Coordinates of C-alpha atoms in Angstrom, one line a residue:
M1041 CA 16.5 -73.9 -48.6
N1042 CA 14.3 -74.6 -51.6
H1043 CA 15.7 -74.5 -55.1
N1044 CA 14.3 -71.0 -55.8
E1045 CA 16.3 -69.3 -53.0
T1046 CA 19.6 -67.7 -53.6
P1047 CA 22.1 -68.6 -50.9
I1048 CA 23.3 -65.6 -48.9
K1049 CA 27.0 -64.9 -49.1
T1050 CA 28.9 -64.2 -46.0
A1051 CA 30.2 -60.6 -46.0
R1052 CA 34.0 -60.4 -46.6
Y1053 CA 34.3 -57.1 -44.7
R1054 CA 33.1 -56.1 -41.3
I1055 CA 31.7 -52.9 -39.8
G1056 CA 34.6 -50.6 -38.9
E1057 CA 37.0 -51.8 -41.6
L1058 CA 38.7 -49.3 -43.8
V1059 CA 38.3 -50.0 -47.5
R1060 CA 38.9 -48.3 -50.8
H1061 CA 37.1 -48.6 -54.2
R1062 CA 38.6 -50.9 -56.8
I1063 CA 38.1 -48.3 -59.6
Y1064 CA 37.2 -44.9 -58.2
P1065 CA 39.6 -42.8 -56.0
F1066 CA 37.8 -42.9 -52.7
R1067 CA 38.1 -44.7 -49.4
G1068 CA 35.9 -45.1 -46.3
A1069 CA 34.9 -46.8 -43.1
I1070 CA 32.1 -49.4 -43.3
F1071 CA 29.2 -48.5 -41.0
D1072 CA 26.5 -50.9 -42.3
V1073 CA 26.2 -54.0 -44.5
D1074 CA 23.3 -55.3 -46.6
P1075 CA 23.5 -59.1 -47.5
V1076 CA 22.3 -58.2 -51.0
F1077 CA 21.5 -55.0 -53.0
D1078 CA 19.0 -52.9 -51.1
N1079 CA 18.9 -49.5 -52.8
D1080 CA 16.5 -48.0 -55.3
E1081 CA 16.4 -48.9 -59.0
E1082 CA 17.4 -45.3 -60.0
W1083 CA 20.7 -45.7 -58.1
W1084 CA 21.2 -49.1 -59.8
L1085 CA 20.7 -47.7 -63.3
S1086 CA 23.2 -44.8 -62.6
I1087 CA 26.1 -47.3 -62.5
P1088 CA 28.0 -47.6 -65.8
E1089 CA 27.1 -51.0 -67.3
D1090 CA 30.7 -52.0 -67.9
I1091 CA 31.4 -52.0 -64.1
G1092 CA 27.9 -52.8 -62.9
P1093 CA 28.0 -55.3 -60.1
K1094 CA 25.7 -58.2 -59.4
K1095 CA 22.8 -57.6 -57.0
D1096 CA 23.2 -60.9 -55.1
Q1097 CA 26.3 -60.0 -53.1
P1098 CA 26.9 -58.0 -49.9
Y1099 CA 26.7 -54.2 -50.3
Y1100 CA 28.4 -51.8 -47.9
H1101 CA 27.5 -48.4 -46.5
L1102 CA 30.6 -46.3 -46.2
L1103 CA 31.5 -43.1 -44.5
A1104 CA 33.6 -42.2 -47.5
E1105 CA 36.0 -39.5 -48.6
N1106 CA 37.7 -38.4 -51.8
E1107 CA 39.6 -35.2 -52.9
E1108 CA 36.3 -33.2 -52.9
G1109 CA 35.3 -34.2 -49.3
P1110 CA 33.2 -36.6 -47.3
Y1111 CA 30.0 -38.3 -48.4
I1112 CA 28.1 -41.6 -47.9
A1113 CA 28.8 -44.3 -50.4
Y1114 CA 27.0 -47.6 -51.2
V1115 CA 29.4 -50.1 -52.7
S1116 CA 29.2 -53.8 -53.8
E1117 CA 31.7 -56.2 -52.3
Q1118 CA 33.3 -56.9 -55.7
N1119 CA 34.3 -53.3 -56.0
L1120 CA 36.0 -53.0 -52.6
L1121 CA 39.6 -53.6 -51.6
N1122 CA 41.3 -53.4 -48.1
D1123 CA 42.7 -50.0 -47.4
D1124 CA 46.0 -50.4 -45.7
D1125 CA 46.6 -46.7 -45.4
G1126 CA 45.5 -46.9 -41.7
A1127 CA 44.8 -43.1 -41.6
P1128 CA 41.5 -42.1 -40.1
V1129 CA 38.6 -41.2 -42.4
R1130 CA 37.8 -37.5 -42.5
H1131 CA 34.1 -37.7 -42.3
P1132 CA 31.9 -35.6 -39.9
E1133 CA 29.8 -38.7 -38.9
V1134 CA 32.7 -40.9 -37.9
D1135 CA 32.2 -40.1 -34.2
D1136 CA 28.4 -41.0 -34.4
Y1137 CA 29.3 -44.6 -35.3
F1138 CA 32.7 -45.3 -33.9
A1139 CA 34.6 -44.8 -30.6
G1140 CA 38.0 -44.6 -32.3
I1141 CA 40.5 -46.7 -34.2
E1142 CA 42.2 -49.8 -32.9
D1143 CA 44.6 -52.0 -34.9
G1144 CA 43.8 -50.2 -38.1
R1145 CA 40.0 -50.7 -37.7
Y1146 CA 37.2 -48.5 -36.3
V1147 CA 35.6 -49.7 -33.1
R1148 CA 31.9 -49.5 -33.0
R1149 CA 30.3 -47.1 -30.6
D1150 CA 27.8 -48.8 -28.3
L1151 CA 24.6 -47.1 -29.5
P1152 CA 21.5 -46.9 -27.3
I1153 CA 18.7 -49.3 -28.4
N1154 CA 15.4 -47.6 -29.1

């Protein structure tokens, strides 16, 4: 690694884990992980500056839910906590990614390779 490269952090959470947001009232199941921020600049600028995370950390794609219903969330590692609730996530795409829950964690569905 040369001195201009940023070392890649190892992701703390794995696909299938249930997490919740540190500040906002939502929880979800992780279905994908980016080693560093990989979304558009407009999304980045929409985050309130006082809670704005750094870009050089893992970011997680979540099948999320809150009181208003299901949605897809993109969250930095620093803003996630383990969700010990253990209850399934009520999201219509859960069955597309996961075969079920085992030991409080979703089990990845074997997806066909294109």
